Amino acid sequence: MKTQSLTASGGIKDTLLLGDWLVQNGYLDESQVRLALDEQAANGGRIGQAMVRLKIIDSLQLIQLLAEYLNLDYLPLDDLTTIDKEIARAVPENIAKRFCMLAVRQEDDRVMVAMSDSLNVIAIDTVSVKLKKPIRVMLASEAHILRAIEYVYHGTDVEEQKIRDLVEFEISADPDEAEPSREADISGTIDADDAPVIRFVDLMLSQAIKSRASDIHIEPQEREMSIRMRVDGILTEMVPPPRKMQMAVIARIKILSEMDIAERRIPQDGRFKIKRGNDKEGIDVRVSVLPTIYGEKVVLRILDKSAINHSLDSLGLEEKMLGQFRATLKQPHGIIIVTGPTGSGKSTTLYSALNALRDPQKNITTVEDPVEYRQIGINQTQIKPEIGLTFSTCLRAILRQDPDIILIGEIRDKETMEIAIKASLTGHLVLSTFHTNDAPSAISRLVYMGLEPYLLASSLNLILAQRLVRKICDKCKEPLAIPEAVIQRLQLTPEQAGATFYHGKGCSECGGSGYRGRTPIFEFLVMDSELREAISCGAREFEIRQKARAKGYGGLLESGVTRILDGKTTADEVLRVTYAENVAS
């Protein structure tokens, strides 16, 4: 049976109905088409949509089949860097979303337009009028088009360009300020409440959040101001404000954080919240201000609760390690220590452990500096050293509050450490963090701080060291041959050296870095009778490390190699965060 149907260019052609065409070309059988027709009759829509609802085909297969059926080109839209944003933005965002279409780029005298419904004549005519050029319709999946629309109209470069436009406008408005003065300017020509300052701070925060930044560093220099954001652990430059706005930008942040804007001689801490759409919780921003020789340096820590899942299963632990961790958490008393540098994910690991331990029958209390994430059902205390509320003071009070589980944000001194040890020896489970290079070195440092080895041996349950390595971007991942020297530094076996290694070549999805997101690597040191005996007898760090390796507990380098062989990260990343530690050991 034949029928007339619209082509993508608006013309008419004789063709088989889609169902008949699919059967004739061997893509489906008649029973599947009959099922789709029954579904279409019952619930409406087009027959292709009915097939997707019945899971006879998926949405991507449907688009590809429709492209062949209508004799149109299929556009994958995998590489967003091929999109000409200037041409795309010639069509207003509301029209692009309404018709699920996107102008992609111009070839010869026509503009290529990706559409999920090429038979929508109204959409084709509307886009042609907006572009004022002939168009060539290509089919793409709805999901891919919507992702591309978000990239074009709301990508981080949109905020960056707005910031550049704002900065250029402010500089051009006062040409005399284009060249920075060698003299200090405290005249306050721009107030913190002036509209350009507010817009600049809002755009800076918006760009950082869309870039998945964890921190923003605002650093005054002798002749200018530097602004950088930390994305996946690496600092990248942002557009700085013009010189005349610099003091006002810092003042604006201090006002948001409820700090004393007149005080510039001492460090200050504060926090504020960013509203985001209908999200009632919003995004917390923790702010630290530090006086430097050129002015106040400001660091904003962005705490996006929606981006973090505090679950043990989402930590990235290997199955064996996860089982050991869960078993250790079930012990009624003792100390669990998570060690690593700042920004290595220690807090996330501890909060995930608390989530697993949370129980209405248990009294869980924390003492932190600062309280980064607020959790329901857990008593959280923020220390305030300026009024004498220190870790040790809080711990003494907590022990009179009948706790079952105690989390100490960080063991910083001998007094705090001794109270934690006593708590663990009197029937409490204690979790805390420590700053050392790896798990065995935490033992030697605790002893060096003055803790008796026999007390440490009897109270310690587990030391977990961790680092964060950047993950290879899935969109631009490709195989890579690594040099023999790198293989030797990774200490790979011949079998491991024969594996396929990967890297990211760089794309729009990852901002050209080849990485997107981070994943942890771990080192476990679970206490047993042999290790406890060694610690009690004053075994040195390398001896404990050897015993741990003999028991099958690999180091951070070994965990990183596992991530490399799984295709999750690169050799360069693992060596960046572990090689110095491995050489030192």
Coordinates of C-alpha atoms in Angstrom, one line a residue:
M1 CA 0.0 0.0 0.0
K2 CA 1.3 3.4 -0.9
T3 CA 0.4 6.9 0.4
Q4 CA 1.5 10.5 0.0
S5 CA 3.7 12.0 2.7
L6 CA 5.6 15.3 3.2
T7 CA 9.3 15.3 2.7
A8 CA 11.6 17.2 5.0
S9 CA 11.9 20.0 2.5
G10 CA 8.1 20.4 2.3
G11 CA 7.6 18.5 -1.0
I12 CA 5.4 15.5 -1.6
K13 CA 6.5 12.0 -2.5
D14 CA 4.9 8.7 -3.0
T15 CA 6.1 6.1 -0.5
L16 CA 5.2 3.1 1.5
L17 CA 3.7 3.7 5.0
L18 CA 6.5 3.5 7.6
G19 CA 5.3 0.2 9.0
D20 CA 5.1 -1.5 5.6
W21 CA 8.6 -0.1 4.7
L22 CA 10.1 -1.5 7.9
V23 CA 8.7 -4.9 7.1
Q24 CA 9.7 -4.8 3.4
N25 CA 13.3 -3.9 4.3
G26 CA 13.5 -6.6 7.0
Y27 CA 13.8 -4.3 10.0
L28 CA 10.6 -5.6 11.7
D29 CA 8.1 -8.4 11.1
E30 CA 4.4 -7.9 10.6
S31 CA 3.5 -9.0 14.1
Q32 CA 5.6 -6.2 15.6
V33 CA 4.0 -3.6 13.3
R34 CA 0.5 -4.9 14.3
L35 CA 1.4 -4.5 18.0
A36 CA 2.6 -0.9 17.3
L37 CA -0.6 -0.1 15.4
D38 CA -2.7 -1.4 18.3
E39 CA -0.6 0.7 20.7
Q40 CA -1.0 3.8 18.5
A41 CA -4.8 3.3 18.3
A42 CA -5.0 3.0 22.1
N43 CA -2.6 5.8 23.2
G44 CA -2.2 8.0 20.1
G45 CA 0.9 9.5 18.7
R46 CA 2.8 8.3 15.6
I47 CA 3.6 4.7 14.9
G48 CA 7.3 5.3 15.5
Q49 CA 6.5 6.6 19.0
A50 CA 4.3 3.6 19.7
M51 CA 7.3 1.3 18.7
V52 CA 9.5 3.1 21.2
R53 CA 6.9 2.8 24.0
L54 CA 6.7 -0.9 23.3
K55 CA 10.5 -1.1 23.2
I56 CA 10.4 -2.7 19.8
I57 CA 13.1 -0.2 18.9
D58 CA 14.8 2.6 20.9
S59 CA 14.5 6.3 20.1
L60 CA 18.0 6.5 18.5
Q61 CA 17.1 3.5 16.1
L62 CA 13.9 5.2 15.3
I63 CA 15.6 8.5 14.2
Q64 CA 18.1 6.5 12.1
L65 CA 15.4 4.5 10.4
L66 CA 13.3 7.6 9.8
A67 CA 16.3 9.3 8.1
E68 CA 16.7 6.3 5.8
Y69 CA 12.9 6.1 5.2
L70 CA 12.6 9.9 4.4
N71 CA 15.9 9.9 2.4
L72 CA 17.4 12.5 4.8
D73 CA 20.9 12.6 6.4
Y74 CA 21.2 11.5 10.1
L75 CA 23.2 13.9 12.3
P76 CA 24.6 12.2 15.5
L77 CA 25.5 15.5 17.3
D78 CA 28.2 13.6 19.3
D79 CA 30.8 16.3 18.9
L80 CA 29.3 19.6 20.0
T81 CA 32.4 21.5 18.9
T82 CA 31.1 21.2 15.3
I83 CA 28.2 23.5 16.1
D84 CA 28.6 27.2 15.0
K85 CA 27.1 28.9 18.1
E86 CA 26.7 32.3 16.3
I87 CA 24.5 30.7 13.7
A88 CA 22.7 28.6 16.2
R89 CA 21.9 31.6 18.4
A90 CA 20.3 33.4 15.5
V91 CA 17.3 31.3 16.3
P92 CA 15.8 32.2 19.8
E93 CA 16.1 29.6 22.4
N94 CA 12.3 29.4 23.0
I95 CA 11.8 28.5 19.3
A96 CA 14.6 25.9 19.3
K97 CA 13.0 24.2 22.3
R98 CA 9.5 24.5 21.0
F99 CA 10.2 22.7 17.8
C100 CA 13.2 20.6 19.2
M101 CA 15.5 21.8 16.5
L102 CA 18.9 23.5 16.3
A103 CA 20.7 25.4 13.5
V104 CA 24.1 23.6 13.5
R105 CA 26.4 25.3 10.9
Q106 CA 26.5 26.7 7.4
E107 CA 27.7 24.7 4.4
D108 CA 27.9 26.4 1.0
D109 CA 24.8 28.6 0.9
R110 CA 22.6 26.5 3.2
V111 CA 22.3 26.2 7.0
M112 CA 22.2 22.7 8.3
V113 CA 19.3 22.4 10.8
A114 CA 19.0 19.3 13.1
M115 CA 15.4 18.4 13.8
S116 CA 13.7 15.5 15.6
D117 CA 10.5 15.9 13.5
S118 CA 11.3 16.8 9.9
L119 CA 7.7 16.7 8.8
N120 CA 6.8 19.8 10.9
V121 CA 6.3 22.3 8.1
I122 CA 5.5 25.2 10.6
A123 CA 8.9 24.6 12.3
I124 CA 10.8 24.6 9.0
D125 CA 9.1 27.8 7.8
T126 CA 9.7 29.5 11.2
V127 CA 13.4 28.6 11.2
S128 CA 13.8 29.7 7.6
V129 CA 12.4 33.1 8.4
K130 CA 14.6 33.6 11.5
L131 CA 17.8 32.5 9.6
K132 CA 16.9 34.4 6.4
K133 CA 18.8 31.7 4.5
P134 CA 17.9 28.4 2.8
I135 CA 18.1 25.5 5.1
R136 CA 18.9 21.8 4.8
V137 CA 17.0 19.6 7.3
M138 CA 18.8 16.7 9.0
L139 CA 17.4 14.3 11.5
A140 CA 18.8 13.9 15.0
S141 CA 17.5 12.4 18.2
E142 CA 15.5 14.5 20.6
A143 CA 17.9 13.8 23.5
H144 CA 20.9 14.9 21.4
I145 CA 19.2 18.0 20.3
L146 CA 18.2 19.0 23.8
R147 CA 21.7 18.4 25.0
A148 CA 23.1 20.6 22.2
I149 CA 20.5 23.3 23.0
E150 CA 21.7 23.4 26.6
Y151 CA 25.3 23.6 25.3
V152 CA 24.6 26.4 22.9
Y153 CA 22.4 28.6 25.0
H154 CA 23.6 27.8 28.5
G155 CA 27.2 26.6 28.2
T156 CA 29.8 28.1 30.5
D157 CA 31.2 30.2 27.6
V158 CA 27.9 32.1 27.6
E159 CA 28.6 33.4 31.1
E160 CA 32.2 33.9 30.2
Q161 CA 31.3 36.0 27.2
K162 CA 28.8 38.0 29.3
I163 CA 31.6 38.7 31.8
R164 CA 33.9 39.8 29.0
D165 CA 31.3 42.1 27.6
L166 CA 30.6 43.6 31.1
V167 CA 34.4 44.1 31.7
E168 CA 35.0 45.6 28.3
F169 CA 32.0 48.0 28.8
E170 CA 33.3 49.1 32.2
I171 CA 36.8 49.7 30.9
S172 CA 35.6 51.6 27.8
A173 CA 33.3 53.7 30.1
D174 CA 36.4 55.1 31.8
P175 CA 39.4 55.0 29.4
D176 CA 41.7 56.4 32.0
E177 CA 41.4 53.2 34.0
A178 CA 42.4 50.9 31.1
E179 CA 46.0 51.0 32.3
P180 CA 46.4 50.0 36.0
S181 CA 47.8 52.6 38.3
R182 CA 50.8 52.0 40.4
E183 CA 49.1 53.8 43.3
A184 CA 46.6 52.3 45.7
D185 CA 43.0 53.4 45.0
I186 CA 40.8 53.5 48.1
S187 CA 38.4 56.1 46.8
G188 CA 35.6 53.5 46.4
T189 CA 34.5 54.8 43.1
I190 CA 32.3 51.7 42.6
D191 CA 30.1 50.5 45.5
A192 CA 29.6 46.9 46.3
D193 CA 25.8 47.4 45.6
D194 CA 26.3 48.9 42.1
A195 CA 24.6 46.8 39.4
P196 CA 27.8 46.0 37.4
V197 CA 29.4 44.5 40.5
I198 CA 26.4 42.4 41.4
R199 CA 26.2 41.2 37.8
F200 CA 29.9 40.3 37.7
V201 CA 29.7 38.2 40.9
D202 CA 26.5 36.5 39.8
L203 CA 28.0 35.6 36.4
M204 CA 31.2 34.4 38.0
L205 CA 29.3 32.1 40.3
S206 CA 27.1 30.9 37.4
Q207 CA 30.0 30.1 35.2
A208 CA 31.8 28.2 38.0
I209 CA 28.7 26.1 38.8
K210 CA 28.1 25.2 35.2
S211 CA 31.8 24.2 34.9
R212 CA 31.4 21.9 37.9
A213 CA 34.0 23.9 39.8
S214 CA 34.7 23.0 43.4
D215 CA 36.4 26.3 44.3
I216 CA 36.9 29.9 43.1
H217 CA 40.2 31.7 43.9
I218 CA 40.1 35.5 43.8
E219 CA 43.7 36.7 44.2
P220 CA 44.8 40.3 44.2
Q221 CA 48.2 41.0 42.5
E222 CA 50.3 44.1 42.3
R223 CA 48.8 45.4 39.0
E224 CA 45.7 43.3 38.5
M225 CA 43.4 40.7 40.0
S226 CA 43.5 37.0 39.1
I227 CA 40.4 34.8 39.3
R228 CA 40.7 31.0 38.9
M229 CA 38.3 28.1 39.3
R230 CA 39.2 24.6 40.3
V231 CA 37.6 22.0 37.9
D232 CA 38.4 18.3 38.5
G233 CA 41.2 19.4 40.8
I234 CA 42.9 21.7 38.3
L235 CA 42.9 25.5 38.4
T236 CA 41.8 27.3 35.3
E237 CA 41.7 31.1 34.6
M238 CA 38.5 33.1 34.6
V239 CA 37.9 36.6 33.3
P240 CA 39.0 39.1 36.0
P241 CA 37.1 42.3 36.7
P242 CA 38.5 45.7 35.7
R243 CA 40.7 47.4 38.3
K244 CA 38.1 49.9 39.5
M245 CA 35.7 47.1 40.3
Q246 CA 38.1 44.8 42.2
M247 CA 37.6 46.1 45.7
A248 CA 33.9 46.3 45.2
V249 CA 33.8 42.6 44.0
I250 CA 35.5 41.5 47.2
A251 CA 33.2 43.7 49.3
R252 CA 30.1 42.2 47.5
I253 CA 31.2 38.7 48.4
K254 CA 31.9 39.7 52.0
I255 CA 28.4 41.3 52.2
L256 CA 26.8 38.0 50.9
S257 CA 28.8 36.1 53.5
E258 CA 27.8 38.4 56.3
M259 CA 31.4 39.4 57.1
D260 CA 32.8 42.7 58.3
I261 CA 33.6 44.7 55.1
A262 CA 35.6 47.3 57.0
E263 CA 37.9 44.7 58.5
R264 CA 40.8 43.9 56.1
R265 CA 43.6 43.0 58.6
I266 CA 42.6 39.6 59.8
P267 CA 41.2 36.4 58.2
Q268 CA 37.4 36.0 58.1
D269 CA 35.1 33.1 57.3
G270 CA 31.5 33.0 56.2
R271 CA 29.0 31.3 53.9
F272 CA 26.0 32.1 51.8
K273 CA 23.5 30.2 49.6
I274 CA 22.9 30.4 45.9
K275 CA 19.3 30.0 44.6
R276 CA 18.9 27.6 41.6
G277 CA 15.6 27.4 39.9
N278 CA 13.0 25.5 42.0
D279 CA 15.7 23.8 44.1
K280 CA 14.7 24.8 47.7
E281 CA 18.0 23.8 49.2
G282 CA 20.1 25.7 46.7
I283 CA 23.9 25.6 46.6
D284 CA 26.0 26.4 49.7
V285 CA 29.1 28.5 49.3
R286 CA 31.8 28.6 52.0
V287 CA 34.0 31.7 51.9
S288 CA 37.4 32.3 53.4
V289 CA 39.2 35.7 53.3
L290 CA 42.9 36.0 53.9
P291 CA 44.9 39.3 54.0
T292 CA 47.9 39.3 51.6
I293 CA 50.4 42.0 50.7
Y294 CA 48.3 43.2 47.8
G295 CA 44.9 42.9 49.4
E296 CA 42.4 40.3 50.5
K297 CA 42.5 36.9 48.8
V298 CA 39.1 35.2 48.7
V299 CA 38.4 31.5 48.2
L300 CA 34.9 30.3 47.7
R301 CA 34.2 26.6 48.2
I302 CA 31.1 25.5 46.2
L303 CA 29.2 22.8 48.0
D304 CA 26.6 21.4 45.6
K305 CA 24.6 18.8 47.5
S306 CA 22.9 17.6 44.3
A307 CA 26.2 16.7 42.7
I308 CA 27.3 14.4 45.6
N309 CA 25.8 11.1 46.5
H310 CA 26.8 10.2 50.0
S311 CA 26.6 6.4 49.6
L312 CA 29.2 3.8 50.1
D313 CA 28.2 2.1 46.8
S314 CA 29.0 5.3 44.9
L315 CA 32.5 5.9 46.4
G316 CA 34.2 3.8 43.7
L317 CA 35.6 1.2 46.1
E318 CA 36.5 -2.2 44.6
E319 CA 34.2 -5.0 45.7
K320 CA 36.7 -6.5 48.1
M321 CA 37.5 -3.1 49.7
L322 CA 33.8 -2.2 50.0
G323 CA 33.2 -5.5 51.9
Q324 CA 36.1 -4.8 54.2
F325 CA 34.9 -1.2 54.8
R326 CA 31.3 -2.3 55.6
A327 CA 32.7 -5.0 58.0
T328 CA 34.9 -2.5 59.8
L329 CA 32.0 0.0 60.2
K330 CA 30.0 -2.8 62.0
Q331 CA 32.5 -3.0 64.7
P332 CA 31.1 -1.5 67.9
H333 CA 34.3 0.5 68.9
G334 CA 37.7 1.5 67.6
I335 CA 39.0 4.2 65.3
I336 CA 38.7 4.5 61.5
I337 CA 41.0 7.1 60.0
V338 CA 40.8 8.5 56.4
T339 CA 44.0 10.2 55.3
G340 CA 45.0 12.3 52.4
P341 CA 45.7 15.9 51.4
T342 CA 43.1 18.7 51.2
G343 CA 40.6 18.1 48.4
S344 CA 41.1 14.3 48.2
G345 CA 37.5 13.4 49.0
K346 CA 38.0 12.5 52.7
S347 CA 34.8 14.3 53.8
T348 CA 32.8 12.5 51.1
T349 CA 34.0 9.2 52.4
L350 CA 33.3 10.0 56.0
Y351 CA 29.8 11.3 55.2
S352 CA 29.1 8.2 53.2
A353 CA 30.2 6.1 56.2
L354 CA 27.9 8.1 58.5
N355 CA 25.0 7.6 56.1
A356 CA 25.6 3.8 56.2
L357 CA 25.8 3.9 60.1
R358 CA 22.7 6.2 60.5
D359 CA 20.2 4.4 62.7
P360 CA 17.4 5.7 65.0
Q361 CA 18.8 3.4 67.7
K362 CA 22.2 5.1 67.7
N363 CA 23.4 8.5 68.9
I364 CA 25.7 9.9 66.2
T365 CA 27.5 13.2 66.9
T366 CA 30.1 15.1 64.9
V367 CA 32.6 17.9 65.6
E368 CA 33.7 19.6 62.4
D369 CA 35.5 22.6 61.1
P370 CA 33.5 23.6 59.1
V371 CA 30.3 21.6 58.8
E372 CA 30.2 21.1 55.1
Y373 CA 27.1 19.1 54.6
R374 CA 24.2 19.1 57.0
Q375 CA 22.7 15.6 57.5
I376 CA 19.3 14.7 59.0
G377 CA 19.4 12.5 62.1
I378 CA 23.0 13.4 63.0
N379 CA 24.1 15.9 65.7
Q380 CA 26.7 18.2 64.1
T381 CA 28.8 20.7 66.0
Q382 CA 30.8 23.5 64.4
I383 CA 34.0 24.4 66.4
K384 CA 34.7 28.1 67.2
P385 CA 38.3 28.5 68.5
E386 CA 37.8 32.2 69.0
I387 CA 35.5 31.5 71.9
G388 CA 37.3 28.4 73.2
L389 CA 35.1 25.9 71.4
T390 CA 37.9 23.6 70.1
F391 CA 38.0 20.0 69.0
S392 CA 39.2 18.8 72.4
T393 CA 36.6 20.9 74.3
C394 CA 33.8 19.6 72.1
L395 CA 35.0 16.0 72.4
R396 CA 34.9 16.2 76.2
A397 CA 31.4 17.5 76.1
I398 CA 30.3 14.9 73.5
L399 CA 31.5 12.1 75.7
R400 CA 29.1 13.3 78.4
Q401 CA 26.3 13.1 75.8
D402 CA 26.1 9.3 75.7
P403 CA 27.3 8.9 72.1
D404 CA 27.5 5.7 70.1
I405 CA 29.4 7.0 67.1
I406 CA 31.7 10.1 67.0
L407 CA 33.0 11.8 63.9
I408 CA 36.0 14.2 64.4
G409 CA 36.5 16.4 61.4
E410 CA 40.3 16.3 61.8
I411 CA 42.9 15.1 64.3
R412 CA 45.1 18.2 64.6
D413 CA 46.9 17.9 67.9
K414 CA 47.9 15.5 70.7
E415 CA 45.1 16.4 73.0
T416 CA 42.4 15.7 70.4
M417 CA 44.1 12.5 69.5
E418 CA 44.3 11.3 73.1
I419 CA 40.6 12.0 73.7
A420 CA 39.7 10.1 70.5
I421 CA 41.8 7.1 71.6
K422 CA 40.2 7.1 75.0
A423 CA 36.7 7.3 73.4
S424 CA 37.5 4.3 71.2
L425 CA 38.8 2.3 74.2
T426 CA 35.6 2.9 76.2
G427 CA 33.1 1.5 73.7
H428 CA 32.7 4.2 71.0
L429 CA 33.2 4.0 67.3
V430 CA 35.3 7.0 66.2
L431 CA 35.8 8.3 62.6
S432 CA 38.3 11.0 61.7
T433 CA 40.7 12.4 59.1
F434 CA 44.4 12.9 59.1
H435 CA 46.9 14.4 56.7
T436 CA 49.6 12.0 55.6
N437 CA 51.0 10.6 52.3
D438 CA 49.7 7.1 52.7
A439 CA 48.2 4.7 55.2
P440 CA 51.4 3.3 56.9
S441 CA 52.8 6.8 57.4
A442 CA 49.7 7.7 59.4
I443 CA 50.9 5.3 62.1
S444 CA 54.4 6.7 62.4
R445 CA 53.0 10.3 62.5
L446 CA 50.6 9.4 65.3
V447 CA 53.4 7.9 67.3
Y448 CA 55.6 10.9 66.6
M449 CA 52.8 13.1 68.0
G450 CA 53.3 11.3 71.3
L451 CA 50.8 8.5 71.2
E452 CA 52.0 5.2 72.8
P453 CA 52.2 2.5 70.2
Y454 CA 50.4 -0.1 72.3
L455 CA 47.4 2.3 72.7
L456 CA 47.3 2.9 68.9
A457 CA 47.5 -0.8 68.2
S458 CA 44.6 -1.7 70.5
S459 CA 42.3 1.1 69.3
L460 CA 43.0 1.3 65.5
N461 CA 40.6 -0.6 63.2
L462 CA 41.3 0.8 59.7
I463 CA 43.4 3.4 57.9
L464 CA 42.2 4.4 54.5
A465 CA 44.3 6.6 52.3
Q466 CA 42.8 8.2 49.2
R467 CA 43.4 10.5 46.2
L468 CA 41.2 11.8 43.4
V469 CA 42.2 11.3 39.8
R470 CA 40.5 12.8 36.8
K471 CA 38.3 10.5 34.7
I472 CA 38.7 10.2 31.0
C473 CA 35.9 12.0 29.1
D474 CA 33.6 9.3 27.6
K475 CA 32.8 11.5 24.6
C476 CA 36.4 11.8 23.3
K477 CA 38.0 8.6 24.7
E478 CA 40.5 6.9 22.4
P479 CA 43.3 4.3 22.7
L480 CA 46.8 5.6 23.4
A481 CA 50.2 3.9 23.3
I482 CA 52.3 4.8 26.4
P483 CA 56.1 4.8 26.5
E484 CA 58.2 2.1 28.0
A485 CA 59.5 4.5 30.7
V486 CA 55.9 5.2 31.9
I487 CA 55.3 1.4 32.0
Q488 CA 58.3 1.0 34.3
R489 CA 57.2 3.9 36.5
L490 CA 53.8 2.3 36.9
Q491 CA 55.5 -1.0 37.7
L492 CA 53.3 -2.9 35.3
T493 CA 53.6 -6.7 34.8
P494 CA 54.2 -7.9 31.2
E495 CA 50.6 -8.9 31.1
Q496 CA 49.3 -5.5 32.3
A497 CA 51.7 -3.7 29.8
G498 CA 49.9 -5.5 27.0
A499 CA 46.5 -4.0 27.8
T500 CA 44.9 -1.2 25.9
F501 CA 45.4 2.3 27.4
Y502 CA 43.2 5.3 26.8
H503 CA 43.2 9.1 27.0
G504 CA 40.8 11.9 26.0
K505 CA 41.7 13.8 22.9
G506 CA 39.6 16.8 24.0
C507 CA 36.1 17.9 23.0
S508 CA 33.4 20.4 23.8
E509 CA 32.0 18.1 26.5
C510 CA 35.2 18.3 28.6
G511 CA 36.3 21.8 27.6
G512 CA 39.2 20.4 25.6
S513 CA 40.9 18.9 28.6
G514 CA 40.2 15.2 27.8
Y515 CA 38.9 14.7 31.4
R516 CA 35.4 15.0 32.9
G517 CA 34.8 14.3 36.6
R518 CA 37.0 12.5 39.1
T519 CA 37.2 9.1 40.6
P520 CA 39.1 8.0 43.8
I521 CA 41.9 5.6 44.3
F522 CA 42.4 4.0 47.7
E523 CA 44.9 2.3 50.0
F524 CA 43.5 0.1 52.8
L525 CA 45.3 -1.0 55.9
V526 CA 43.0 -3.2 58.0
M527 CA 44.3 -4.1 61.4
D528 CA 44.7 -7.7 62.4
S529 CA 46.6 -9.4 65.2
E530 CA 49.9 -9.5 63.3
L531 CA 49.8 -5.8 62.4
R532 CA 48.7 -4.8 65.9
E533 CA 51.7 -6.8 67.3
A534 CA 54.1 -5.1 64.9
I535 CA 52.8 -1.6 65.9
S536 CA 53.0 -2.4 69.6
C537 CA 56.6 -3.5 69.2
G538 CA 57.4 -0.2 67.5
A539 CA 57.8 -1.5 63.9
R540 CA 59.0 1.2 61.5
E541 CA 56.9 2.6 58.6
F542 CA 58.6 0.5 55.8
E543 CA 58.1 -2.7 57.9
I544 CA 54.4 -2.1 58.3
R545 CA 54.1 -1.3 54.6
Q546 CA 55.9 -4.6 53.7
K547 CA 53.5 -6.6 56.0
A548 CA 50.5 -4.8 54.5
R549 CA 51.7 -5.6 50.9
A550 CA 52.3 -9.3 51.9
K551 CA 48.7 -9.4 53.1
G552 CA 47.5 -8.2 49.7
Y553 CA 46.8 -4.6 50.6
G554 CA 48.1 -2.6 47.6
G555 CA 49.2 1.0 47.7
L556 CA 47.7 4.0 46.0
L557 CA 49.8 3.3 42.9
E558 CA 48.3 -0.2 42.6
S559 CA 44.8 1.2 42.9
G560 CA 45.6 3.8 40.3
V561 CA 46.9 1.1 37.9
T562 CA 43.6 -0.7 38.3
R563 CA 41.7 2.4 37.3
I564 CA 44.0 2.7 34.2
L565 CA 43.4 -0.9 33.2
D566 CA 39.7 -0.3 33.6
G567 CA 39.9 2.6 31.1
K568 CA 38.8 5.1 33.7
T569 CA 41.9 7.3 33.9
T570 CA 45.3 7.9 32.4
A571 CA 48.8 7.0 33.4
D572 CA 49.7 10.7 33.6
E573 CA 46.9 11.3 36.1
V574 CA 47.9 8.4 38.4
L575 CA 51.6 9.4 38.3
R576 CA 50.6 13.0 39.0
V577 CA 49.0 12.1 42.4
T578 CA 51.0 9.0 43.4
Y579 CA 54.4 8.8 41.9
A580 CA 56.2 11.0 44.4
E581 CA 54.6 9.0 47.3
N582 CA 55.6 5.8 45.7
V583 CA 59.2 6.8 45.2
A584 CA 59.5 8.0 48.8
S585 CA 58.3 4.6 50.0

